[in-house]
């Protein structure tokens, strides 16, 4: 018996520019905050950088051929802002735009829909030097950048995503400091979250005016599947706090044009939110066509105290995170596909009429090429199978899920973990840049061919 997905279901894989492109200083590209952060001693394991990464910049045809071989219908990639607009201001660099035009054309020739993300964490360093995401001007610059990208690629890209995981950009970048730019300032993190929301709304408005009416506009959030440790009032309040600053800080402004009242109360000792100006929330709630959902594992929280500096402003003195039971990935993240089902059903209930895309889902394991050159990754196959089954169950229960984008197509630069963690279904030998499809790639190709899971 097969668990088949609906006709027209989109089968994709995802990557991000800084994680795979390399060519960090070629053809006019200037440093992003991740170039700077990765060169800062102690910030990235082994001092790794994305200077070469998976060398995708020079291997586009090879990589698209792999996608075609897998049978992908869609490919989700991000644009490097500093490759297109090196200072974050002014005219575009044509060689940067030409790279993405060439990628999109290669995809279209292979019968694969281009799904472009404008921002996957690589802010031009000059904009960070001017204040970064805590400053309103960065959102305004982002809207201008969106216009440049739309003018150059609007006739090729079928789906535009404004931002990928603004929670990470705001709270790991400006709160806990474990991601670029590495700042630890709760007030700056909350300002960044608002200005990322504003950037999304302004860019969505620019895109809507510039691209064909048939083009899909989207936003991708790493929504947290949160479970209270117990039913006690204290543990339930801990879960509420994390939901406010992890989920509703984005969902409420984007889909309802409002800030969560409990979030404002929770963070009152940090900020009065006066940086939210009249008209901001109206702009943030510019209508979009779908919501991207990134999911890897659930969070179990209870009353207590968490680490400092924390990515959870307004919560660390009242909340602790508890390790979830069960198997774990090489990232030490729990494997629990039920969390994906819970998120999709929640969104079904809270955002009726909003189509959903699973825009990232995958797992890192310590896989390697054996003496014959093969890469066996049964744990990843089991992870993907369980999560696709959870998505299928959510669809059966009424969730409007339109597609699944596996993370990731290629082994890559895994942010602060450097090259020590492998998420790809295609193994990359970073010394030789040789690509080897893993067992999981062959498994996924068969799922796509079949249109679902074999049960």
Short mmCIF file of C-alpha atoms in Angstrom, two decimals:
data_model
loop_
_atom_site.label_atom_id
_atom_site.label_comp_id
_atom_site.label_asym_id
_atom_site.label_seq_id
_atom_site.Cartn_x
_atom_site.Cartn_y
_atom_site.Cartn_z
CA UNK A 1 0.00 0.00 0.00
CA UNK A 2 1.33 3.46 -0.92
CA UNK A 3 0.82 6.71 0.98
CA UNK A 4 0.38 8.93 -2.07
CA UNK A 5 0.50 12.72 -2.00
CA UNK A 6 -1.96 14.92 -3.92
CA UNK A 7 -1.55 15.44 -7.66
CA UNK A 8 0.68 18.42 -8.33
CA UNK A 9 2.50 18.07 -5.00
CA UNK A 10 5.84 19.88 -5.22
CA UNK A 11 8.90 17.74 -4.54
CA UNK A 12 11.93 19.88 -3.86
CA UNK A 13 15.23 20.32 -2.12
CA UNK A 14 16.71 23.46 -0.58
CA UNK A 15 20.06 25.21 -0.16
CA UNK A 16 21.36 28.63 0.90
CA UNK A 17 23.80 30.89 -0.91
CA UNK A 18 26.54 31.28 1.71
CA UNK A 19 26.40 27.59 2.56
CA UNK A 20 27.11 26.31 -0.95
CA UNK A 21 28.19 28.98 -3.46
CA UNK A 22 31.77 29.80 -2.52
CA UNK A 23 33.34 32.39 -4.86
CA UNK A 24 33.23 34.69 -1.86
CA UNK A 25 35.18 37.54 -3.48
CA UNK A 26 34.54 36.92 -7.20
CA UNK A 27 32.69 39.10 -9.69
CA UNK A 28 32.12 41.99 -7.32
CA UNK A 29 30.80 40.14 -4.27
CA UNK A 30 31.78 41.80 -0.99
CA UNK A 31 31.69 40.44 2.57
CA UNK A 32 28.44 39.62 4.31
CA UNK A 33 28.10 39.34 8.06
CA UNK A 34 28.80 35.61 7.72
CA UNK A 35 32.12 36.27 5.97
CA UNK A 36 33.08 38.51 8.87
CA UNK A 37 31.72 36.21 11.57
CA UNK A 38 33.41 33.10 10.19
CA UNK A 39 36.75 34.92 10.19
CA UNK A 40 36.37 35.89 13.84
CA UNK A 41 38.43 33.47 15.96
CA UNK A 42 36.29 31.10 18.02
CA UNK A 43 32.99 31.76 16.26
CA UNK A 44 32.96 28.85 13.79
CA UNK A 45 34.33 25.37 14.48
CA UNK A 46 37.80 24.77 13.09
CA UNK A 47 37.88 28.31 11.72
CA UNK A 48 35.87 27.16 8.70
CA UNK A 49 34.48 29.74 6.28
CA UNK A 50 32.20 29.74 3.26
CA UNK A 51 34.96 31.00 0.94
CA UNK A 52 34.73 27.86 -1.22
CA UNK A 53 31.94 25.83 0.43
CA UNK A 54 30.51 23.40 -2.14
CA UNK A 55 31.78 25.59 -5.03
CA UNK A 56 28.27 25.73 -6.45
CA UNK A 57 29.08 29.04 -8.15
CA UNK A 58 31.29 27.15 -10.59
CA UNK A 59 29.31 23.90 -10.67
CA UNK A 60 25.75 24.98 -11.40
CA UNK A 61 25.28 22.74 -14.40
CA UNK A 62 26.56 19.69 -12.54
CA UNK A 63 24.31 20.40 -9.57
CA UNK A 64 21.20 21.04 -11.65
CA UNK A 65 21.89 17.79 -13.51
CA UNK A 66 21.84 16.03 -10.13
CA UNK A 67 18.49 17.67 -9.34
CA UNK A 68 17.07 16.52 -12.67
CA UNK A 69 18.34 13.01 -12.03
CA UNK A 70 16.54 12.99 -8.68
CA UNK A 71 13.32 14.12 -10.35
CA UNK A 72 12.90 17.35 -8.37
CA UNK A 73 9.99 19.50 -9.48
CA UNK A 74 11.22 22.55 -7.55
CA UNK A 75 14.53 23.88 -6.23
CA UNK A 76 14.66 26.36 -3.37
CA UNK A 77 17.82 28.50 -3.32
CA UNK A 78 18.73 31.86 -1.88
CA UNK A 79 20.25 34.94 -3.44
CA UNK A 80 23.39 36.45 -1.95
CA UNK A 81 22.50 40.09 -1.28
CA UNK A 82 26.17 41.17 -1.35
CA UNK A 83 26.71 39.36 -4.68
CA UNK A 84 23.88 41.39 -6.24
CA UNK A 85 24.22 44.68 -4.33
CA UNK A 86 27.62 44.63 -2.58
CA UNK A 87 27.09 47.57 -0.23
CA UNK A 88 23.36 47.00 0.27
CA UNK A 89 22.72 50.23 -1.61
CA UNK A 90 22.71 51.49 -5.17
CA UNK A 91 22.69 49.67 -8.49
CA UNK A 92 23.05 45.94 -8.91
CA UNK A 93 26.20 44.18 -10.08
CA UNK A 94 25.26 42.58 -13.38
CA UNK A 95 27.63 39.62 -12.98
CA UNK A 96 25.83 38.75 -9.76
CA UNK A 97 22.46 38.93 -11.43
CA UNK A 98 23.81 36.96 -14.39
CA UNK A 99 24.76 34.10 -12.08
CA UNK A 100 21.20 33.79 -10.81
CA UNK A 101 19.72 34.29 -14.28
CA UNK A 102 21.91 31.43 -15.47
CA UNK A 103 20.88 29.23 -12.54
CA UNK A 104 17.19 29.92 -13.16
CA UNK A 105 17.55 29.23 -16.88
CA UNK A 106 19.36 25.97 -16.18
CA UNK A 107 16.56 24.93 -13.83
CA UNK A 108 13.82 25.83 -16.29
CA UNK A 109 15.61 23.92 -19.05
CA UNK A 110 15.64 20.90 -16.73
CA UNK A 111 11.92 21.24 -16.01
CA UNK A 112 12.50 22.41 -12.42
CA UNK A 113 10.70 25.44 -10.97
CA UNK A 114 13.02 28.10 -9.44
CA UNK A 115 12.03 29.04 -5.88
CA UNK A 116 14.13 32.03 -4.81
CA UNK A 117 14.69 33.28 -1.26
CA UNK A 118 15.83 36.89 -1.04
CA UNK A 119 17.44 36.61 2.40
CA UNK A 120 19.02 33.62 4.12
CA UNK A 121 21.01 35.45 6.81
CA UNK A 122 23.84 36.99 4.72
CA UNK A 123 23.39 40.72 5.33
CA UNK A 124 25.98 42.88 3.50
CA UNK A 125 28.59 43.85 6.08
CA UNK A 126 28.30 47.54 5.23
CA UNK A 127 24.65 47.49 6.32
CA UNK A 128 25.60 45.82 9.60
CA UNK A 129 28.26 48.49 10.11
CA UNK A 130 25.46 51.05 9.73
CA UNK A 131 23.43 49.32 12.47
CA UNK A 132 22.09 46.14 10.86
CA UNK A 133 18.61 44.76 11.38
CA UNK A 134 17.94 46.71 14.59
CA UNK A 135 17.76 49.79 12.33
CA UNK A 136 14.70 50.67 10.23
CA UNK A 137 16.90 51.72 7.31
CA UNK A 138 17.93 48.10 6.76
CA UNK A 139 14.31 47.15 6.05
CA UNK A 140 14.08 50.01 3.57
CA UNK A 141 17.29 48.90 1.84
CA UNK A 142 15.91 45.36 1.66
CA UNK A 143 12.85 46.56 -0.24
CA UNK A 144 15.12 48.26 -2.78
CA UNK A 145 17.15 45.05 -3.14
CA UNK A 146 13.91 43.10 -3.68
CA UNK A 147 13.09 45.45 -6.53
CA UNK A 148 16.45 44.84 -8.21
CA UNK A 149 16.03 41.08 -7.91
CA UNK A 150 12.46 41.18 -9.21
CA UNK A 151 13.41 43.27 -12.24
CA UNK A 152 16.16 40.83 -13.19
CA UNK A 153 14.52 37.51 -12.34
CA UNK A 154 10.79 38.15 -12.25
CA UNK A 155 10.27 36.47 -15.60
CA UNK A 156 11.99 33.30 -14.42
CA UNK A 157 11.26 32.75 -10.72
CA UNK A 158 7.92 31.09 -10.00
CA UNK A 159 7.98 31.50 -6.20
CA UNK A 160 9.61 34.33 -4.23
CA UNK A 161 10.31 33.93 -0.53
CA UNK A 162 11.22 37.16 1.21
CA UNK A 163 12.99 35.86 4.32
CA UNK A 164 14.20 32.55 5.64
CA UNK A 165 13.85 32.04 9.39
CA UNK A 166 13.84 35.64 10.64
CA UNK A 167 13.77 34.20 14.19
CA UNK A 168 17.33 32.95 13.71
CA UNK A 169 18.49 36.19 12.12
CA UNK A 170 17.08 38.26 14.98
CA UNK A 171 17.58 36.13 18.07
CA UNK A 172 20.63 34.01 17.27
CA UNK A 173 22.30 36.94 15.55
CA UNK A 174 21.52 39.75 18.00
CA UNK A 175 20.34 37.93 21.17
CA UNK A 176 22.49 34.90 21.97
CA UNK A 177 25.18 35.89 19.48
CA UNK A 178 25.86 32.36 18.24
CA UNK A 179 25.13 33.43 14.65
CA UNK A 180 26.35 36.43 12.69
CA UNK A 181 26.73 39.25 13.51
CA UNK A 182 27.32 37.85 17.01
CA UNK A 183 25.73 40.59 19.10
CA UNK A 184 24.16 39.95 22.52
CA UNK A 185 21.55 42.63 23.16
CA UNK A 186 17.94 41.72 23.93
CA UNK A 187 16.57 45.09 22.91
CA UNK A 188 18.46 44.99 19.62
CA UNK A 189 17.14 41.48 18.98
CA UNK A 190 13.53 42.61 19.41
CA UNK A 191 14.13 45.62 17.19
CA UNK A 192 15.67 43.30 14.61
CA UNK A 193 12.65 41.00 14.70
CA UNK A 194 10.31 43.91 13.98
CA UNK A 195 12.46 45.31 11.20
CA UNK A 196 12.74 41.86 9.62
CA UNK A 197 8.95 41.70 9.68
CA UNK A 198 8.83 45.16 8.15
CA UNK A 199 11.39 44.15 5.51
CA UNK A 200 9.21 41.20 4.59
CA UNK A 201 6.12 43.36 4.20
CA UNK A 202 7.85 46.10 2.22
CA UNK A 203 9.52 43.56 -0.06
CA UNK A 204 6.24 41.69 -0.59
CA UNK A 205 4.65 44.95 -1.71
CA UNK A 206 7.52 45.64 -4.13
CA UNK A 207 7.40 42.12 -5.53
CA UNK A 208 3.63 42.19 -5.93
CA UNK A 209 3.91 45.28 -8.09
CA UNK A 210 6.84 44.00 -10.15
CA UNK A 211 6.28 40.32 -10.95
CA UNK A 212 3.57 38.53 -12.96
CA UNK A 213 0.27 37.99 -11.16
CA UNK A 214 0.77 34.23 -11.33
CA UNK A 215 3.96 34.43 -9.23
CA UNK A 216 3.70 33.05 -5.70
CA UNK A 217 4.85 35.24 -2.79
CA UNK A 218 5.87 33.54 0.43
CA UNK A 219 7.67 33.79 3.75
CA UNK A 220 9.52 30.97 5.52
CA UNK A 221 9.45 30.65 9.32
CA UNK A 222 11.13 28.12 11.56
CA UNK A 223 8.07 27.70 13.73
CA UNK A 224 8.64 25.96 17.05
CA UNK A 225 6.63 22.88 18.01
CA UNK A 226 6.44 23.65 21.73
CA UNK A 227 5.39 21.24 24.44
CA UNK A 228 4.98 22.09 28.10
CA UNK A 229 6.85 19.76 30.42
CA UNK A 230 3.72 19.27 32.50
CA UNK A 231 0.24 20.67 32.92
CA UNK A 232 1.28 22.89 35.82
CA UNK A 233 0.51 26.61 35.48
CA UNK A 234 4.23 27.41 35.63
CA UNK A 235 5.15 25.01 32.83
CA UNK A 236 2.21 26.12 30.70
CA UNK A 237 3.31 29.74 31.15
CA UNK A 238 6.83 28.79 30.06
CA UNK A 239 5.41 27.28 26.87
CA UNK A 240 3.29 30.39 26.29
CA UNK A 241 6.34 32.66 26.61
CA UNK A 242 8.35 30.66 24.10
CA UNK A 243 5.40 30.52 21.73
CA UNK A 244 5.11 34.33 21.92
CA UNK A 245 8.75 35.09 21.10
CA UNK A 246 9.31 32.05 18.90
CA UNK A 247 6.14 31.89 16.81
CA UNK A 248 3.57 34.61 17.35
CA UNK A 249 6.09 37.45 17.09
CA UNK A 250 6.01 36.68 13.35
CA UNK A 251 2.65 35.02 12.77
CA UNK A 252 0.54 37.73 14.41
CA UNK A 253 2.02 40.74 12.57
CA UNK A 254 2.20 38.97 9.19
CA UNK A 255 -1.27 37.40 9.21
CA UNK A 256 -3.22 39.58 11.64
CA UNK A 257 -1.48 42.96 11.56
CA UNK A 258 -0.89 43.07 15.31
CA UNK A 259 1.73 42.40 17.97
CA UNK A 260 0.93 39.71 20.55
CA UNK A 261 -0.17 41.55 23.69
CA UNK A 262 1.49 39.01 25.98
CA UNK A 263 4.80 39.39 24.12
CA UNK A 264 4.70 43.16 24.67
CA UNK A 265 3.99 42.55 28.36
CA UNK A 266 6.68 39.86 28.70
CA UNK A 267 9.32 42.18 27.23
CA UNK A 268 8.22 45.47 28.83
CA UNK A 269 11.35 45.64 30.99
CA UNK A 270 13.47 45.40 27.80
CA UNK A 271 11.65 47.78 25.45
CA UNK A 272 8.48 49.84 25.11
CA UNK A 273 8.22 48.86 21.40
CA UNK A 274 8.20 52.53 20.39
CA UNK A 275 10.23 51.59 17.31
CA UNK A 276 6.96 50.21 15.85
CA UNK A 277 5.60 53.17 13.90
CA UNK A 278 2.15 53.95 12.58
CA UNK A 279 1.58 51.99 9.41
CA UNK A 280 4.26 49.39 10.10
CA UNK A 281 1.92 46.55 10.96
CA UNK A 282 -0.26 47.31 7.95
CA UNK A 283 2.83 46.98 5.75
CA UNK A 284 3.96 43.80 7.52
CA UNK A 285 0.58 42.18 6.85
CA UNK A 286 0.77 42.64 3.06
CA UNK A 287 -1.02 39.52 1.76
CA UNK A 288 1.11 36.57 0.64
CA UNK A 289 0.20 33.38 -1.17
CA UNK A 290 1.77 30.71 1.03
CA UNK A 291 3.69 30.14 4.24
CA UNK A 292 6.90 28.14 4.34
CA UNK A 293 7.41 25.96 7.41
CA UNK A 294 10.87 24.76 8.46
CA UNK A 295 10.88 21.93 10.98
CA UNK A 296 13.57 19.72 12.47
CA UNK A 297 12.60 18.83 16.05
CA UNK A 298 10.23 19.83 18.88
CA UNK A 299 11.01 21.86 22.02
CA UNK A 300 10.03 20.76 25.54
CA UNK A 301 9.95 23.62 28.05
CA UNK A 302 9.22 24.06 31.72
CA UNK A 303 9.56 26.59 34.47
CA UNK A 304 13.14 27.38 35.43
CA UNK A 305 16.13 29.36 34.22
CA UNK A 306 17.87 29.00 30.85
CA UNK A 307 21.33 29.92 29.63
CA UNK A 308 22.54 33.47 29.21
CA UNK A 309 22.90 35.18 26.81
CA UNK A 310 19.63 33.79 25.56
CA UNK A 311 17.80 33.90 22.21
CA UNK A 312 14.53 34.22 24.13
CA UNK A 313 14.18 37.81 25.42
CA UNK A 314 11.60 38.08 28.16
CA UNK A 315 11.81 34.36 28.94
CA UNK A 316 15.24 33.13 30.16
CA UNK A 317 14.66 33.82 33.85
CA UNK A 318 11.41 31.82 33.76
CA UNK A 319 11.97 29.07 31.19
CA UNK A 320 14.21 26.04 30.86
CA UNK A 321 14.49 23.69 27.92
CA UNK A 322 14.30 19.99 28.69
CA UNK A 323 15.87 17.34 26.42
CA UNK A 324 13.16 15.43 24.59
CA UNK A 325 13.35 11.64 24.79
CA UNK A 326 14.22 9.34 21.90
CA UNK A 327 16.92 9.08 19.21
CA UNK A 328 18.99 12.10 18.25
CA UNK A 329 20.73 13.37 15.15
CA UNK A 330 24.38 14.39 14.88
CA UNK A 331 23.23 17.89 15.86
CA UNK A 332 21.96 16.35 19.11
CA UNK A 333 18.43 17.26 18.03
CA UNK A 334 15.65 14.86 18.99
CA UNK A 335 13.93 12.93 16.21
CA UNK A 336 10.18 13.36 16.57
CA UNK A 337 8.03 13.57 13.46
CA UNK A 338 4.89 14.15 15.51
CA UNK A 339 6.10 17.72 16.03
CA UNK A 340 5.75 18.39 12.31
CA UNK A 341 2.22 17.02 12.32
CA UNK A 342 1.37 19.20 15.33
CA UNK A 343 2.65 22.34 13.58
CA UNK A 344 0.81 21.67 10.34
CA UNK A 345 -2.47 20.99 12.12
CA UNK A 346 -2.06 24.10 14.26
CA UNK A 347 -1.57 26.19 11.12
CA UNK A 348 -4.59 24.50 9.52
CA UNK A 349 -6.70 25.72 12.43
CA UNK A 350 -5.14 29.17 12.97
CA UNK A 351 -4.55 30.22 9.35
CA UNK A 352 -7.42 28.78 7.34
CA UNK A 353 -7.00 29.39 3.64
CA UNK A 354 -3.21 29.82 3.80
CA UNK A 355 -1.43 27.16 1.73
CA UNK A 356 1.61 25.63 3.42
CA UNK A 357 4.97 24.52 2.07
CA UNK A 358 7.39 22.44 4.13
CA UNK A 359 10.44 24.42 3.05
CA UNK A 360 13.08 22.69 5.17
CA UNK A 361 13.16 19.28 6.81
CA UNK A 362 16.11 16.97 7.20
CA UNK A 363 18.80 15.66 9.51
CA UNK A 364 22.57 15.63 9.96
CA UNK A 365 24.28 12.30 10.54
CA UNK A 366 27.92 11.25 10.60
CA UNK A 367 27.83 9.59 7.21
CA UNK A 368 30.90 9.06 5.02
CA UNK A 369 31.99 7.48 1.75
CA UNK A 370 33.01 3.85 2.21
CA UNK A 371 36.02 2.28 0.39
CA UNK A 372 33.80 1.63 -2.64
CA UNK A 373 32.76 5.30 -2.70
CA UNK A 374 29.19 4.67 -1.55
CA UNK A 375 27.47 6.61 1.21
CA UNK A 376 24.97 4.65 3.29
CA UNK A 377 22.72 6.76 5.53
CA UNK A 378 19.85 4.59 6.80
CA UNK A 379 19.19 6.92 9.74
CA UNK A 380 18.49 9.82 7.38
CA UNK A 381 16.20 7.66 5.25
CA UNK A 382 14.26 6.69 8.38
CA UNK A 383 14.06 10.34 9.49
CA UNK A 384 12.77 11.52 6.11
CA UNK A 385 10.32 8.65 5.81
CA UNK A 386 8.82 9.40 9.23
CA UNK A 387 8.47 13.10 8.55
CA UNK A 388 6.91 12.63 5.13
CA UNK A 389 4.48 10.21 6.74
CA UNK A 390 3.62 12.91 9.31
CA UNK A 391 3.04 15.41 6.50
CA UNK A 392 0.83 12.90 4.69
CA UNK A 393 -1.19 12.38 7.86
CA UNK A 394 -1.62 16.15 8.27
CA UNK A 395 -2.84 16.45 4.68
CA UNK A 396 -5.32 13.64 5.30
CA UNK A 397 -6.54 15.61 8.32
CA UNK A 398 -7.14 18.76 6.31
CA UNK A 399 -3.83 20.66 6.30
CA UNK A 400 -3.31 22.37 2.95
CA UNK A 401 0.31 21.31 2.40
CA UNK A 402 1.38 21.89 -1.20
CA UNK A 403 5.03 20.80 -1.21
CA UNK A 404 8.08 19.38 0.59
CA UNK A 405 11.61 20.74 0.26
CA UNK A 406 14.22 18.46 1.75
CA UNK A 407 17.14 20.04 3.57
CA UNK A 408 19.58 19.78 2.07
CA UNK A 409 20.50 18.92 -1.47
CA UNK A 410 24.25 19.10 -0.75
CA UNK A 411 26.52 18.75 2.24
CA UNK A 412 27.52 22.33 2.97
CA UNK A 413 28.90 24.95 5.35
CA UNK A 414 26.69 24.43 8.37
CA UNK A 415 27.00 27.91 9.88
CA UNK A 416 28.73 27.92 13.30
CA UNK A 417 29.36 24.16 12.96
CA UNK A 418 31.51 24.68 9.86
CA UNK A 419 31.92 21.55 7.76
CA UNK A 420 31.52 19.17 10.69
CA UNK A 421 27.80 18.49 10.13
CA UNK A 422 26.39 16.91 6.99
CA UNK A 423 22.72 17.45 6.10
CA UNK A 424 22.95 16.67 2.39
CA UNK A 425 21.45 13.80 0.45
CA UNK A 426 24.41 14.33 -1.87
CA UNK A 427 27.80 13.82 -0.22
CA UNK A 428 30.41 16.47 -1.00
CA UNK A 429 34.11 15.73 -0.63
CA UNK A 430 35.18 19.29 0.10
CA UNK A 431 38.80 18.68 -0.90
CA UNK A 432 37.95 17.42 -4.39
CA UNK A 433 34.37 18.79 -4.66
CA UNK A 434 33.26 15.35 -5.82
CA UNK A 435 29.49 14.83 -5.48
CA UNK A 436 28.19 11.38 -4.50
CA UNK A 437 24.44 10.77 -4.13
CA UNK A 438 23.80 9.01 -0.81
CA UNK A 439 21.34 6.18 -0.33
CA UNK A 440 18.88 8.84 0.86
CA UNK A 441 19.08 10.58 -2.53
CA UNK A 442 18.14 7.38 -4.32
CA UNK A 443 15.36 6.79 -1.80
CA UNK A 444 14.01 10.32 -2.31
CA UNK A 445 14.13 9.94 -6.09
CA UNK A 446 11.96 6.84 -5.77
CA UNK A 447 9.51 8.65 -3.48
CA UNK A 448 9.20 11.40 -6.09
CA UNK A 449 8.79 8.90 -8.92
CA UNK A 450 6.09 7.07 -6.98
CA UNK A 451 4.42 10.27 -5.72
CA UNK A 452 4.53 9.12 -2.11
CA UNK A 453 5.71 6.56 0.39
CA UNK A 454 5.67 2.81 0.12
CA UNK A 455 3.79 1.27 3.01
#
